[in-house]
Amino acid sequence: MIGVKKSTSLDVIRDFSSAIGEQTKQNVRELVECDFSTTGLVELTVSQLALMDAMQPYFNYHMCVCGIPKITLTGTVEDWKKVRAKAAALAAYDLDWWLQELLPILDHFVTAREGRPDVSFWRRICRQDGGTITGNAYNKVPDFISGWLSVFFPYNKQNKRRDLRWDAPKPRPWARNSGVVPRDPEASKDQSAEFGLRIYNSDLPSGMSSAPVEISSPGGKLRMRLLGGFVGVQQDPETLTLRPALSWCAAECVAVTPKDSGSSAPGKSQKRRKLS
């Protein structure tokens, strides 16, 4: 097994390549890695990944991470109070069952931005866990999360209402692994408990919103769908911190000619084309 402890993907790939070079003979690393006058960072990284690929029969790759080392709340205290007030206003739409869990969390955001963070609360933001058993092997690949982060998903991917309770620590379901992975008696309470009901990765909603729009023009009508929301994360090249990336696009459209614009039945199959 080759293990590394680094904070960026490029560091990890570089160190895996170095470790392979140390544990192989006949200059295998130098043979595979690009070292030409035209080699840039991208070309070098791709060649190092090719080396890792070729060495898979001989090594397992393991990387250590530390979770979330720190969190920065942008905006002002008034911004976070406004977020809290906007959320509270949703009570008019029969969402009290959600707000009774959400508002206490937003209160923590306000106090943290005021400079009074509750560290124990922030340590319970998210816990990835789960796994599957195949024969006698336990595959420890997280397939669900618990923690107060899950409260921000009141509905699952199927638009079904979720039960939300995050504040009471509960023992982790160690019986799931049939004893293949023994419980660590030294694990702290935070490490050995789930906080609130879990949500499985497969049930997480996409984080995207969409709306159909019809555009009228002299040549006919154009039906299109606008999408926007969370499309990924952005990393600061200097601090290496991550932040959500928001964007929007026109994903698809349906051309409707004047002749059939008034006769198209709902659900009728129509020709579609992508917008660039």
PDB file of C-alpha atoms in Angstrom:
ATOM      1  CA  MET A   1       0.000   0.000   0.000  1.00  0.00           C
ATOM      2  CA  ILE A   2       1.146   3.524  -0.798  1.00  0.00           C
ATOM      3  CA  GLY A   3      -0.250   6.287   1.406  1.00  0.00           C
ATOM      4  CA  VAL A   4       0.066  10.067   1.265  1.00  0.00           C
ATOM      5  CA  LYS A   5      -1.112  13.015   3.328  1.00  0.00           C
ATOM      6  CA  LYS A   6      -1.672  16.068   1.151  1.00  0.00           C
ATOM      7  CA  SER A   7      -4.277  18.779   0.670  1.00  0.00           C
ATOM      8  CA  THR A   8      -4.491  19.110  -3.121  1.00  0.00           C
ATOM      9  CA  SER A   9      -5.059  16.621  -5.902  1.00  0.00           C
ATOM     10  CA  LEU A  10      -1.864  17.644  -7.697  1.00  0.00           C
ATOM     11  CA  ASP A  11       0.184  17.100  -4.543  1.00  0.00           C
ATOM     12  CA  VAL A  12      -1.393  13.683  -4.089  1.00  0.00           C
ATOM     13  CA  ILE A  13      -0.686  12.569  -7.655  1.00  0.00           C
ATOM     14  CA  ARG A  14       2.891  13.853  -7.513  1.00  0.00           C
ATOM     15  CA  ASP A  15       3.603  12.079  -4.230  1.00  0.00           C
ATOM     16  CA  PHE A  16       2.053   8.819  -5.417  1.00  0.00           C
ATOM     17  CA  SER A  17       4.345   8.981  -8.431  1.00  0.00           C
ATOM     18  CA  SER A  18       7.368   9.636  -6.215  1.00  0.00           C
ATOM     19  CA  ALA A  19       6.455   6.744  -3.922  1.00  0.00           C
ATOM     20  CA  ILE A  20       6.105   4.403  -6.901  1.00  0.00           C
ATOM     21  CA  GLY A  21       9.548   5.485  -8.083  1.00  0.00           C
ATOM     22  CA  GLU A  22      11.020   4.664  -4.674  1.00  0.00           C
ATOM     23  CA  GLN A  23       9.483   1.196  -4.588  1.00  0.00           C
ATOM     24  CA  THR A  24      10.185   0.061  -8.151  1.00  0.00           C
ATOM     25  CA  LYS A  25      13.319  -0.767 -10.108  1.00  0.00           C
ATOM     26  CA  GLN A  26      14.734  -0.089 -13.574  1.00  0.00           C
ATOM     27  CA  ASN A  27      13.623   3.555 -13.568  1.00  0.00           C
ATOM     28  CA  VAL A  28       9.983   2.715 -14.237  1.00  0.00           C
ATOM     29  CA  ARG A  29       8.828   6.139 -13.093  1.00  0.00           C
ATOM     30  CA  GLU A  30      11.290   8.003 -15.324  1.00  0.00           C
ATOM     31  CA  LEU A  31      10.304   5.808 -18.258  1.00  0.00           C
ATOM     32  CA  VAL A  32       6.606   6.674 -18.022  1.00  0.00           C
ATOM     33  CA  GLU A  33       6.632  10.298 -16.867  1.00  0.00           C
ATOM     34  CA  CYS A  34       6.740  13.043 -19.495  1.00  0.00           C
ATOM     35  CA  ASP A  35       9.917  15.143 -19.322  1.00  0.00           C
ATOM     36  CA  PHE A  36      10.055  16.854 -22.692  1.00  0.00           C
ATOM     37  CA  SER A  37      10.604  20.509 -23.530  1.00  0.00           C
ATOM     38  CA  THR A  38       6.889  20.810 -24.301  1.00  0.00           C
ATOM     39  CA  THR A  39       5.763  19.134 -21.055  1.00  0.00           C
ATOM     40  CA  GLY A  40       3.574  21.344 -18.882  1.00  0.00           C
ATOM     41  CA  LEU A  41       1.837  20.692 -15.577  1.00  0.00           C
ATOM     42  CA  VAL A  42      -1.164  19.066 -17.252  1.00  0.00           C
ATOM     43  CA  GLU A  43       0.962  16.741 -19.395  1.00  0.00           C
ATOM     44  CA  LEU A  44       3.113  15.783 -16.411  1.00  0.00           C
ATOM     45  CA  THR A  45       0.079  15.053 -14.241  1.00  0.00           C
ATOM     46  CA  VAL A  46      -1.551  12.917 -16.934  1.00  0.00           C
ATOM     47  CA  SER A  47       1.638  10.869 -17.337  1.00  0.00           C
ATOM     48  CA  GLN A  48       1.826  10.374 -13.565  1.00  0.00           C
ATOM     49  CA  LEU A  49      -1.753   9.121 -13.594  1.00  0.00           C
ATOM     50  CA  ALA A  50      -0.783   6.714 -16.370  1.00  0.00           C
ATOM     51  CA  LEU A  51       1.982   5.436 -14.099  1.00  0.00           C
ATOM     52  CA  MET A  52      -0.491   4.913 -11.259  1.00  0.00           C
ATOM     53  CA  ASP A  53      -2.798   3.085 -13.649  1.00  0.00           C
ATOM     54  CA  ALA A  54      -0.020   0.767 -14.828  1.00  0.00           C
ATOM     55  CA  MET A  55       1.058  -0.007 -11.250  1.00  0.00           C
ATOM     56  CA  GLN A  56      -2.423  -0.928  -9.975  1.00  0.00           C
ATOM     57  CA  PRO A  57      -1.672  -4.680  -9.945  1.00  0.00           C
ATOM     58  CA  TYR A  58       1.167  -4.042  -7.490  1.00  0.00           C
ATOM     59  CA  PHE A  59      -0.027  -1.195  -5.256  1.00  0.00           C
ATOM     60  CA  ASN A  60      -3.110   0.048  -3.453  1.00  0.00           C
ATOM     61  CA  TYR A  61      -3.380   3.832  -3.190  1.00  0.00           C
ATOM     62  CA  HIS A  62      -4.515   5.416   0.055  1.00  0.00           C
ATOM     63  CA  MET A  63      -4.940   9.099   0.898  1.00  0.00           C
ATOM     64  CA  CYS A  64      -5.549  10.582   4.358  1.00  0.00           C
ATOM     65  CA  VAL A  65      -7.806  13.605   4.788  1.00  0.00           C
ATOM     66  CA  CYS A  66      -8.845  15.522   7.878  1.00  0.00           C
ATOM     67  CA  GLY A  67     -12.435  16.368   7.068  1.00  0.00           C
ATOM     68  CA  ILE A  68     -13.299  20.064   7.190  1.00  0.00           C
ATOM     69  CA  PRO A  69     -10.425  21.936   8.883  1.00  0.00           C
ATOM     70  CA  LYS A  70     -12.141  25.324   8.937  1.00  0.00           C
ATOM     71  CA  ILE A  71     -15.166  27.209   7.654  1.00  0.00           C
ATOM     72  CA  THR A  72     -15.419  30.841   6.585  1.00  0.00           C
ATOM     73  CA  LEU A  73     -18.822  32.525   6.598  1.00  0.00           C
ATOM     74  CA  THR A  74     -18.841  35.287   4.006  1.00  0.00           C
ATOM     75  CA  GLY A  75     -21.228  38.216   4.112  1.00  0.00           C
ATOM     76  CA  THR A  76     -22.194  40.350   7.102  1.00  0.00           C
ATOM     77  CA  VAL A  77     -24.043  39.549  10.296  1.00  0.00           C
ATOM     78  CA  GLU A  78     -27.041  41.364   8.832  1.00  0.00           C
ATOM     79  CA  ASP A  79     -26.899  39.099   5.780  1.00  0.00           C
ATOM     80  CA  TRP A  80     -27.218  36.010   7.951  1.00  0.00           C
ATOM     81  CA  LYS A  81     -30.000  37.567  10.004  1.00  0.00           C
ATOM     82  CA  LYS A  82     -31.799  38.267   6.730  1.00  0.00           C
ATOM     83  CA  VAL A  83     -31.341  34.633   5.653  1.00  0.00           C
ATOM     84  CA  ARG A  84     -32.843  33.557   8.957  1.00  0.00           C
ATOM     85  CA  ALA A  85     -35.778  35.968   8.580  1.00  0.00           C
ATOM     86  CA  LYS A  86     -36.485  34.803   5.024  1.00  0.00           C
ATOM     87  CA  ALA A  87     -36.490  31.196   6.195  1.00  0.00           C
ATOM     88  CA  ALA A  88     -38.859  32.004   9.069  1.00  0.00           C
ATOM     89  CA  ALA A  89     -41.282  33.588   6.590  1.00  0.00           C
ATOM     90  CA  LEU A  90     -41.723  30.173   4.958  1.00  0.00           C
ATOM     91  CA  ALA A  91     -43.964  29.236   7.880  1.00  0.00           C
ATOM     92  CA  ALA A  92     -46.811  30.761   5.854  1.00  0.00           C
ATOM     93  CA  TYR A  93     -46.427  27.862   3.411  1.00  0.00           C
ATOM     94  CA  ASP A  94     -47.010  24.996   5.876  1.00  0.00           C
ATOM     95  CA  LEU A  95     -43.314  24.289   6.354  1.00  0.00           C
ATOM     96  CA  ASP A  96     -43.276  24.444  10.153  1.00  0.00           C
ATOM     97  CA  TRP A  97     -42.200  20.792  10.294  1.00  0.00           C
ATOM     98  CA  TRP A  98     -38.987  21.813   8.515  1.00  0.00           C
ATOM     99  CA  LEU A  99     -38.438  25.209  10.130  1.00  0.00           C
ATOM    100  CA  GLN A 100     -38.434  23.817  13.651  1.00  0.00           C
ATOM    101  CA  GLU A 101     -35.216  22.037  12.696  1.00  0.00           C
ATOM    102  CA  LEU A 102     -33.806  24.597  10.265  1.00  0.00           C
ATOM    103  CA  LEU A 103     -34.116  27.822  12.281  1.00  0.00           C
ATOM    104  CA  PRO A 104     -31.955  26.656  15.222  1.00  0.00           C
ATOM    105  CA  ILE A 105     -29.243  25.810  12.692  1.00  0.00           C
ATOM    106  CA  LEU A 106     -29.462  29.254  11.112  1.00  0.00           C
ATOM    107  CA  ASP A 107     -29.217  30.778  14.595  1.00  0.00           C
ATOM    108  CA  HIS A 108     -25.807  29.128  14.865  1.00  0.00           C
ATOM    109  CA  PHE A 109     -24.793  30.769  11.581  1.00  0.00           C
ATOM    110  CA  VAL A 110     -25.703  34.179  12.989  1.00  0.00           C
ATOM    111  CA  THR A 111     -23.829  33.709  16.257  1.00  0.00           C
ATOM    112  CA  ALA A 112     -20.808  32.283  14.429  1.00  0.00           C
ATOM    113  CA  ARG A 113     -20.690  35.317  12.132  1.00  0.00           C
ATOM    114  CA  GLU A 114     -20.896  37.491  15.231  1.00  0.00           C
ATOM    115  CA  GLY A 115     -17.715  35.823  16.435  1.00  0.00           C
ATOM    116  CA  ARG A 116     -19.315  33.405  18.910  1.00  0.00           C
ATOM    117  CA  PRO A 117     -19.150  29.989  17.199  1.00  0.00           C
ATOM    118  CA  ASP A 118     -20.319  26.829  18.952  1.00  0.00           C
ATOM    119  CA  VAL A 119     -17.475  24.485  18.028  1.00  0.00           C
ATOM    120  CA  SER A 120     -19.349  21.340  19.073  1.00  0.00           C
ATOM    121  CA  PHE A 121     -22.180  22.287  16.712  1.00  0.00           C
ATOM    122  CA  TRP A 122     -19.868  22.813  13.747  1.00  0.00           C
ATOM    123  CA  ARG A 123     -18.190  19.471  14.384  1.00  0.00           C
ATOM    124  CA  ARG A 124     -21.546  17.838  13.700  1.00  0.00           C
ATOM    125  CA  ILE A 125     -22.049  19.398  10.285  1.00  0.00           C
ATOM    126  CA  CYS A 126     -21.666  16.171   8.319  1.00  0.00           C
ATOM    127  CA  ARG A 127     -20.590  12.588   8.755  1.00  0.00           C
ATOM    128  CA  GLN A 128     -20.121  10.223   5.839  1.00  0.00           C
ATOM    129  CA  ASP A 129     -20.619   6.583   6.628  1.00  0.00           C
ATOM    130  CA  GLY A 130     -22.008   3.325   5.375  1.00  0.00           C
ATOM    131  CA  GLY A 131     -20.666   0.466   3.345  1.00  0.00           C
ATOM    132  CA  THR A 132     -21.573  -2.859   1.846  1.00  0.00           C
ATOM    133  CA  ILE A 133     -20.679  -6.453   2.583  1.00  0.00           C
ATOM    134  CA  THR A 134     -19.700  -8.825  -0.217  1.00  0.00           C
ATOM    135  CA  GLY A 135     -18.962 -12.291   1.076  1.00  0.00           C
ATOM    136  CA  ASN A 136     -16.458 -11.832   3.887  1.00  0.00           C
ATOM    137  CA  ALA A 137     -15.206  -8.465   2.614  1.00  0.00           C
ATOM    138  CA  TYR A 138     -16.449  -5.143   3.961  1.00  0.00           C
ATOM    139  CA  ASN A 139     -16.386  -2.333   1.427  1.00  0.00           C
ATOM    140  CA  LYS A 140     -16.123   0.852   3.502  1.00  0.00           C
ATOM    141  CA  VAL A 141     -17.362   3.279   0.871  1.00  0.00           C
ATOM    142  CA  PRO A 142     -19.632   5.970   2.372  1.00  0.00           C
ATOM    143  CA  ASP A 143     -23.144   5.778   0.982  1.00  0.00           C
ATOM    144  CA  PHE A 144     -25.002   8.120   3.338  1.00  0.00           C
ATOM    145  CA  ILE A 145     -24.475  11.228   5.423  1.00  0.00           C
ATOM    146  CA  SER A 146     -25.777  12.265   8.797  1.00  0.00           C
ATOM    147  CA  GLY A 147     -25.383  15.554  10.638  1.00  0.00           C
ATOM    148  CA  TRP A 148     -27.244  18.830  10.537  1.00  0.00           C
ATOM    149  CA  LEU A 149     -26.246  19.348   6.899  1.00  0.00           C
ATOM    150  CA  SER A 150     -28.975  16.861   5.985  1.00  0.00           C
ATOM    151  CA  VAL A 151     -31.614  19.251   7.377  1.00  0.00           C
ATOM    152  CA  PHE A 152     -31.042  21.452   4.323  1.00  0.00           C
ATOM    153  CA  PHE A 153     -32.655  18.663   2.265  1.00  0.00           C
ATOM    154  CA  PRO A 154     -36.289  18.553   3.483  1.00  0.00           C
ATOM    155  CA  TYR A 155     -37.250  16.510   0.434  1.00  0.00           C
ATOM    156  CA  ASN A 156     -35.353  13.668  -1.172  1.00  0.00           C
ATOM    157  CA  LYS A 157     -34.611  13.134  -4.845  1.00  0.00           C
ATOM    158  CA  GLN A 158     -38.090  11.677  -5.339  1.00  0.00           C
ATOM    159  CA  ASN A 159     -39.650  14.877  -3.863  1.00  0.00           C
ATOM    160  CA  LYS A 160     -40.817  12.964  -0.810  1.00  0.00           C
ATOM    161  CA  ARG A 161     -40.816  14.668   2.573  1.00  0.00           C
ATOM    162  CA  ARG A 162     -38.051  13.550   4.931  1.00  0.00           C
ATOM    163  CA  ASP A 163     -38.236  13.151   8.686  1.00  0.00           C
ATOM    164  CA  LEU A 164     -35.740  15.594  10.215  1.00  0.00           C
ATOM    165  CA  ARG A 165     -34.097  15.204  13.618  1.00  0.00           C
ATOM    166  CA  TRP A 166     -30.418  15.990  13.941  1.00  0.00           C
ATOM    167  CA  ASP A 167     -29.740  17.051  17.524  1.00  0.00           C
ATOM    168  CA  ALA A 168     -29.710  13.699  19.350  1.00  0.00           C
ATOM    169  CA  PRO A 169     -26.512  11.638  18.930  1.00  0.00           C
ATOM    170  CA  LYS A 170     -27.255   7.979  18.276  1.00  0.00           C
ATOM    171  CA  PRO A 171     -24.895   4.987  18.259  1.00  0.00           C
ATOM    172  CA  ARG A 172     -23.643   4.108  14.821  1.00  0.00           C
ATOM    173  CA  PRO A 173     -25.090   0.888  13.338  1.00  0.00           C
ATOM    174  CA  TRP A 174     -21.962  -1.183  13.835  1.00  0.00           C
ATOM    175  CA  ALA A 175     -23.917  -4.399  13.294  1.00  0.00           C
ATOM    176  CA  ARG A 176     -24.019  -3.538   9.588  1.00  0.00           C
ATOM    177  CA  ASN A 177     -20.496  -4.790   9.070  1.00  0.00           C
ATOM    178  CA  SER A 178     -21.136  -8.148  10.799  1.00  0.00           C
ATOM    179  CA  GLY A 179     -18.071  -7.623  12.952  1.00  0.00           C
ATOM    180  CA  VAL A 180     -15.662  -7.486  10.013  1.00  0.00           C
ATOM    181  CA  VAL A 181     -14.484  -4.051  11.150  1.00  0.00           C
ATOM    182  CA  PRO A 182     -14.366  -3.926  14.977  1.00  0.00           C
ATOM    183  CA  ARG A 183     -15.456  -0.828  16.826  1.00  0.00           C
ATOM    184  CA  ASP A 184     -12.659   1.413  18.042  1.00  0.00           C
ATOM    185  CA  PRO A 185     -13.132   1.729  21.842  1.00  0.00           C
ATOM    186  CA  GLU A 186     -11.105   4.951  21.828  1.00  0.00           C
ATOM    187  CA  ALA A 187     -13.380   6.692  19.331  1.00  0.00           C
ATOM    188  CA  SER A 188     -14.814   9.941  20.633  1.00  0.00           C
ATOM    189  CA  LYS A 189     -18.519  10.514  20.985  1.00  0.00           C
ATOM    190  CA  ASP A 190     -18.539  12.700  17.898  1.00  0.00           C
ATOM    191  CA  GLN A 191     -16.722  10.052  15.872  1.00  0.00           C
ATOM    192  CA  SER A 192     -18.868   7.131  16.972  1.00  0.00           C
ATOM    193  CA  ALA A 193     -22.332   8.611  16.597  1.00  0.00           C
ATOM    194  CA  GLU A 194     -24.688   9.763  13.921  1.00  0.00           C
ATOM    195  CA  PHE A 195     -26.359  13.116  14.390  1.00  0.00           C
ATOM    196  CA  GLY A 196     -29.871  13.085  13.072  1.00  0.00           C
ATOM    197  CA  LEU A 197     -31.446  10.888  10.483  1.00  0.00           C
ATOM    198  CA  ARG A 198     -29.267   9.875   7.594  1.00  0.00           C
ATOM    199  CA  ILE A 199     -29.831  10.637   3.946  1.00  0.00           C
ATOM    200  CA  TYR A 200     -28.390   8.297   1.351  1.00  0.00           C
ATOM    201  CA  ASN A 201     -26.254   9.715  -1.422  1.00  0.00           C
ATOM    202  CA  SER A 202     -28.641   8.273  -3.994  1.00  0.00           C
ATOM    203  CA  ASP A 203     -31.495  10.295  -2.447  1.00  0.00           C
ATOM    204  CA  LEU A 204     -29.741  13.674  -2.510  1.00  0.00           C
ATOM    205  CA  PRO A 205     -31.491  16.144  -4.839  1.00  0.00           C
ATOM    206  CA  SER A 206     -29.492  17.680  -7.641  1.00  0.00           C
ATOM    207  CA  GLY A 207     -29.415  21.247  -6.335  1.00  0.00           C
ATOM    208  CA  MET A 208     -30.591  22.518  -9.732  1.00  0.00           C
ATOM    209  CA  SER A 209     -33.784  24.428 -10.500  1.00  0.00           C
ATOM    210  CA  SER A 210     -35.479  24.575 -13.889  1.00  0.00           C
ATOM    211  CA  ALA A 211     -38.293  26.460 -15.564  1.00  0.00           C
ATOM    212  CA  PRO A 212     -39.827  26.179 -19.058  1.00  0.00           C
ATOM    213  CA  VAL A 213     -39.879  29.345 -21.164  1.00  0.00           C
ATOM    214  CA  GLU A 214     -41.646  29.947 -24.467  1.00  0.00           C
ATOM    215  CA  ILE A 215     -40.209  32.594 -26.791  1.00  0.00           C
ATOM    216  CA  SER A 216     -42.378  34.084 -29.543  1.00  0.00           C
ATOM    217  CA  SER A 217     -40.796  35.389 -32.726  1.00  0.00           C
ATOM    218  CA  PRO A 218     -41.933  36.139 -36.311  1.00  0.00           C
ATOM    219  CA  GLY A 219     -40.690  32.719 -37.337  1.00  0.00           C
ATOM    220  CA  GLY A 220     -42.699  30.838 -34.752  1.00  0.00           C
ATOM    221  CA  LYS A 221     -42.331  29.856 -31.130  1.00  0.00           C
ATOM    222  CA  LEU A 222     -39.362  28.433 -29.319  1.00  0.00           C
ATOM    223  CA  ARG A 223     -39.778  26.415 -26.157  1.00  0.00           C
ATOM    224  CA  MET A 224     -36.730  26.138 -23.971  1.00  0.00           C
ATOM    225  CA  ARG A 225     -35.844  25.185 -20.441  1.00  0.00           C
ATOM    226  CA  LEU A 226     -33.649  27.289 -18.186  1.00  0.00           C
ATOM    227  CA  LEU A 227     -31.604  25.585 -15.489  1.00  0.00           C
ATOM    228  CA  GLY A 228     -29.604  27.072 -12.655  1.00  0.00           C
ATOM    229  CA  GLY A 229     -28.147  26.105  -9.325  1.00  0.00           C
ATOM    230  CA  PHE A 230     -25.138  24.435  -7.796  1.00  0.00           C
ATOM    231  CA  VAL A 231     -22.979  22.988 -10.549  1.00  0.00           C
ATOM    232  CA  GLY A 232     -19.850  22.123  -8.544  1.00  0.00           C
ATOM    233  CA  VAL A 233     -17.172  23.725  -6.398  1.00  0.00           C
ATOM    234  CA  GLN A 234     -14.467  26.321  -6.959  1.00  0.00           C
ATOM    235  CA  GLN A 235     -11.034  26.160  -5.336  1.00  0.00           C
ATOM    236  CA  ASP A 236      -8.980  29.218  -4.495  1.00  0.00           C
ATOM    237  CA  PRO A 237      -5.526  28.675  -6.068  1.00  0.00           C
ATOM    238  CA  GLU A 238      -3.764  30.336  -3.130  1.00  0.00           C
ATOM    239  CA  THR A 239      -5.674  29.287  -0.011  1.00  0.00           C
ATOM    240  CA  LEU A 240      -6.998  26.016  -1.549  1.00  0.00           C
ATOM    241  CA  THR A 241     -10.365  26.704   0.098  1.00  0.00           C
ATOM    242  CA  LEU A 242     -13.548  25.507  -1.580  1.00  0.00           C
ATOM    243  CA  ARG A 243     -16.775  27.344  -2.220  1.00  0.00           C
ATOM    244  CA  PRO A 244     -19.977  26.400  -4.060  1.00  0.00           C
ATOM    245  CA  ALA A 245     -20.083  27.232  -7.757  1.00  0.00           C
ATOM    246  CA  LEU A 246     -23.342  28.634  -9.110  1.00  0.00           C
ATOM    247  CA  SER A 247     -24.274  28.897 -12.764  1.00  0.00           C
ATOM    248  CA  TRP A 248     -27.186  28.700 -15.177  1.00  0.00           C
ATOM    249  CA  CYS A 249     -27.799  27.674 -18.766  1.00  0.00           C
ATOM    250  CA  ALA A 250     -30.420  27.085 -21.443  1.00  0.00           C
ATOM    251  CA  ALA A 251     -30.331  23.302 -21.550  1.00  0.00           C
ATOM    252  CA  GLU A 252     -32.718  22.343 -24.327  1.00  0.00           C
ATOM    253  CA  CYS A 253     -35.434  23.698 -26.583  1.00  0.00           C
ATOM    254  CA  VAL A 254     -38.303  22.502 -28.731  1.00  0.00           C
ATOM    255  CA  ALA A 255     -38.978  24.272 -32.004  1.00  0.00           C
ATOM    256  CA  VAL A 256     -42.694  24.824 -32.669  1.00  0.00           C
ATOM    257  CA  THR A 257     -43.789  26.172 -36.068  1.00  0.00           C
ATOM    258  CA  PRO A 258     -46.843  28.474 -36.415  1.00  0.00           C
ATOM    259  CA  LYS A 259     -48.696  25.635 -38.135  1.00  0.00           C
ATOM    260  CA  ASP A 260     -48.607  23.232 -35.200  1.00  0.00           C
ATOM    261  CA  SER A 261     -48.172  25.668 -32.296  1.00  0.00           C
ATOM    262  CA  GLY A 262     -51.851  25.491 -31.399  1.00  0.00           C
ATOM    263  CA  SER A 263     -52.405  21.789 -31.987  1.00  0.00           C
ATOM    264  CA  SER A 264     -49.597  20.228 -30.035  1.00  0.00           C
ATOM    265  CA  ALA A 265     -51.072  18.037 -27.312  1.00  0.00           C
ATOM    266  CA  PRO A 266     -49.432  17.767 -23.907  1.00  0.00           C
ATOM    267  CA  GLY A 267     -47.097  14.840 -23.719  1.00  0.00           C
ATOM    268  CA  LYS A 268     -46.924  14.452 -27.491  1.00  0.00           C
ATOM    269  CA  SER A 269     -43.512  13.394 -28.743  1.00  0.00           C
ATOM    270  CA  GLN A 270     -41.704  16.313 -30.365  1.00  0.00           C
ATOM    271  CA  LYS A 271     -38.340  16.799 -31.963  1.00  0.00           C
ATOM    272  CA  ARG A 272     -35.801  18.446 -29.664  1.00  0.00           C
ATOM    273  CA  ARG A 273     -32.449  20.022 -30.214  1.00  0.00           C
ATOM    274  CA  LYS A 274     -29.758  21.182 -27.845  1.00  0.00           C
ATOM    275  CA  LEU A 275     -28.764  24.781 -27.373  1.00  0.00           C
ATOM    276  CA  SER A 276     -25.065  25.528 -27.253  1.00  0.00           C
TER     277      SER A 276
END
